[in-house]
CSV table of C-alpha atoms in Angstrom, one decimal:
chain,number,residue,atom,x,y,z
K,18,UNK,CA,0.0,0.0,0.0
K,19,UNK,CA,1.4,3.7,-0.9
K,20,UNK,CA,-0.2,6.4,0.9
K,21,UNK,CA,0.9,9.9,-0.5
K,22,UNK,CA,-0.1,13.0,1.9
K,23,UNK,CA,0.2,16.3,1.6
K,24,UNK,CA,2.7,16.4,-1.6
K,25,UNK,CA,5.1,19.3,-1.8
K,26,UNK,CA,5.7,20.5,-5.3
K,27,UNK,CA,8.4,21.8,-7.0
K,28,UNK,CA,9.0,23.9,-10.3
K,29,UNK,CA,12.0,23.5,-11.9
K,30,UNK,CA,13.8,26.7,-10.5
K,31,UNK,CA,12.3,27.0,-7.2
K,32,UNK,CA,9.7,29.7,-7.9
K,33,UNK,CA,6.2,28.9,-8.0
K,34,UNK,CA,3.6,29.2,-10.8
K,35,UNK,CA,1.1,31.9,-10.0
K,36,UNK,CA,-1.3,33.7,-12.5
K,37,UNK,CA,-3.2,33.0,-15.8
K,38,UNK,CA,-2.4,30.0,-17.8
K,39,UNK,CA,-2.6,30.9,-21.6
K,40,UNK,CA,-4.2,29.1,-24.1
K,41,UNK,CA,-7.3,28.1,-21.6
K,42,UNK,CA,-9.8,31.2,-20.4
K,43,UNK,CA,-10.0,31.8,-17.1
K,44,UNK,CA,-8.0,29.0,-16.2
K,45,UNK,CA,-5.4,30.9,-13.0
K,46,UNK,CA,-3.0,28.8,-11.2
K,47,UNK,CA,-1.0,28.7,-7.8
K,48,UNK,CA,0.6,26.1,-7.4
K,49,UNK,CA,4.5,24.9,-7.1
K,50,UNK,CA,5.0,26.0,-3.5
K,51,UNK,CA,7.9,24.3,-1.8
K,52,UNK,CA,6.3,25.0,1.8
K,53,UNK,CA,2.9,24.0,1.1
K,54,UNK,CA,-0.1,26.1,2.6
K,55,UNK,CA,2.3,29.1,4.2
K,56,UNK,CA,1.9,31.6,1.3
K,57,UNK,CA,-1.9,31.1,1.2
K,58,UNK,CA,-2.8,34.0,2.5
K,59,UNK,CA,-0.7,36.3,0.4
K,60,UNK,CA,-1.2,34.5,-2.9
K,61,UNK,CA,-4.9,34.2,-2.7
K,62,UNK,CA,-5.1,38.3,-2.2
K,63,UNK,CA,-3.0,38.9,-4.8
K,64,UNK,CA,-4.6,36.8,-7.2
K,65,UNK,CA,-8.0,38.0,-6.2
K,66,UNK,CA,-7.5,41.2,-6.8
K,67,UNK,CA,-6.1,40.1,-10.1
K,68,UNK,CA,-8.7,38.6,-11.2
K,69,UNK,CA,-11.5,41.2,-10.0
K,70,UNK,CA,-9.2,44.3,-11.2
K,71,UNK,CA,-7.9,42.5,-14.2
K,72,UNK,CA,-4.2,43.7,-13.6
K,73,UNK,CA,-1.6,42.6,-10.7
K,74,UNK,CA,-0.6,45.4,-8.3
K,75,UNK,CA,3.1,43.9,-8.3
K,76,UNK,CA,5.1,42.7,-11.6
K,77,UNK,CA,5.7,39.2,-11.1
K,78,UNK,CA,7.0,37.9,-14.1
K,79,UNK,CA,9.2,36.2,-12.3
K,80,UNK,CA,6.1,33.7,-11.2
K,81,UNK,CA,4.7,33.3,-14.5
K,82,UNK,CA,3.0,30.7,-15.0
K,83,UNK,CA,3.8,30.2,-18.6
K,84,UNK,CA,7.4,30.9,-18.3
K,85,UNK,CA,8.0,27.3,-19.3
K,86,UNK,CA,8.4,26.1,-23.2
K,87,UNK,CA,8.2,23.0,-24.9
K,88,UNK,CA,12.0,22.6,-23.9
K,89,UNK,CA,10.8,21.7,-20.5
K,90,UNK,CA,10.8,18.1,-20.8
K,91,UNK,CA,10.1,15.8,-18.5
K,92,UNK,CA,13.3,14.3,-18.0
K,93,UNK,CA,14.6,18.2,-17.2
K,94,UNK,CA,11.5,18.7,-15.1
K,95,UNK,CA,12.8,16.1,-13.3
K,96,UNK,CA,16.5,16.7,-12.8
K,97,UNK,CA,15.8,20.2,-11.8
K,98,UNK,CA,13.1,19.6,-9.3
K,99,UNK,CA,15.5,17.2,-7.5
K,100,UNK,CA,18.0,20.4,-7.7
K,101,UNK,CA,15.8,22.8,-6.4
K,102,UNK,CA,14.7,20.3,-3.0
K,103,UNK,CA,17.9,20.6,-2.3
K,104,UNK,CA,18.2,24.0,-2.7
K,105,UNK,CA,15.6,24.7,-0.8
K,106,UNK,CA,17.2,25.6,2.7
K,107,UNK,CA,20.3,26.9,1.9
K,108,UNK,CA,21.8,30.1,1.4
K,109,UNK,CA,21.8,31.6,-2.3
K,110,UNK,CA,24.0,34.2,-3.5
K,111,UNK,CA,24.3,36.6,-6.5
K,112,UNK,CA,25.1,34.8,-10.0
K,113,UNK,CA,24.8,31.5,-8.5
K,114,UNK,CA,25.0,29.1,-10.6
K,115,UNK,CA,22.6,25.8,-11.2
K,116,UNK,CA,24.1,23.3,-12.9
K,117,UNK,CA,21.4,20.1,-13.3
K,118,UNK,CA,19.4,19.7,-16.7
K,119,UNK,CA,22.3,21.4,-18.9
């Protein structure tokens, strides 16, 4: 028997997806937290008021949902998901360099 519960997700460089997928109408996303729930509150403001003022009151291209080509395989998917776990509690610094799924 597997029991999964309470899955973590990952994106391949640590940020998370939030905003409006293209291609599907009014399809918004949030998802790709590496601490779960804790950014609920913030995220759910922010895209409610995106959604109800039709702009975001921060750029956050950084967070874009559809930041990701068809050069995001799966195989890269994977290799830098695995990177970015463990990069999730360290220290980062300026310019650093990531060197899985090159």
């Amino acid at each position: 028997v597997n029991i999964v519960s309470g899955p973590i997700t990952y994106t391949p460089d640590i940020l998370p997806m939030i905003g409006p997928f293209q291609g599907v109408r009014n399809y918004w996303t949030a998802i790709g937290f590496g601490y779960g729930i804790i950014h609920s509150g913030g995220v759910g403001k922010f895209l409610s008021d995106w959604i109800i003022n039709g702009e975001p009151s921060f750029d956050l291209i950084e967070v874009d949902p559809n930041r990701y080509g068809k050069w995001t395989t799966k195989e890269y998917t994977a290799v830098k998901a695995r990177e970015s776990y463990g990069f999730n509690n360290i220290v980062g610094y300026p310019d650093e360099e990531r060197f899985a799924g090159r």
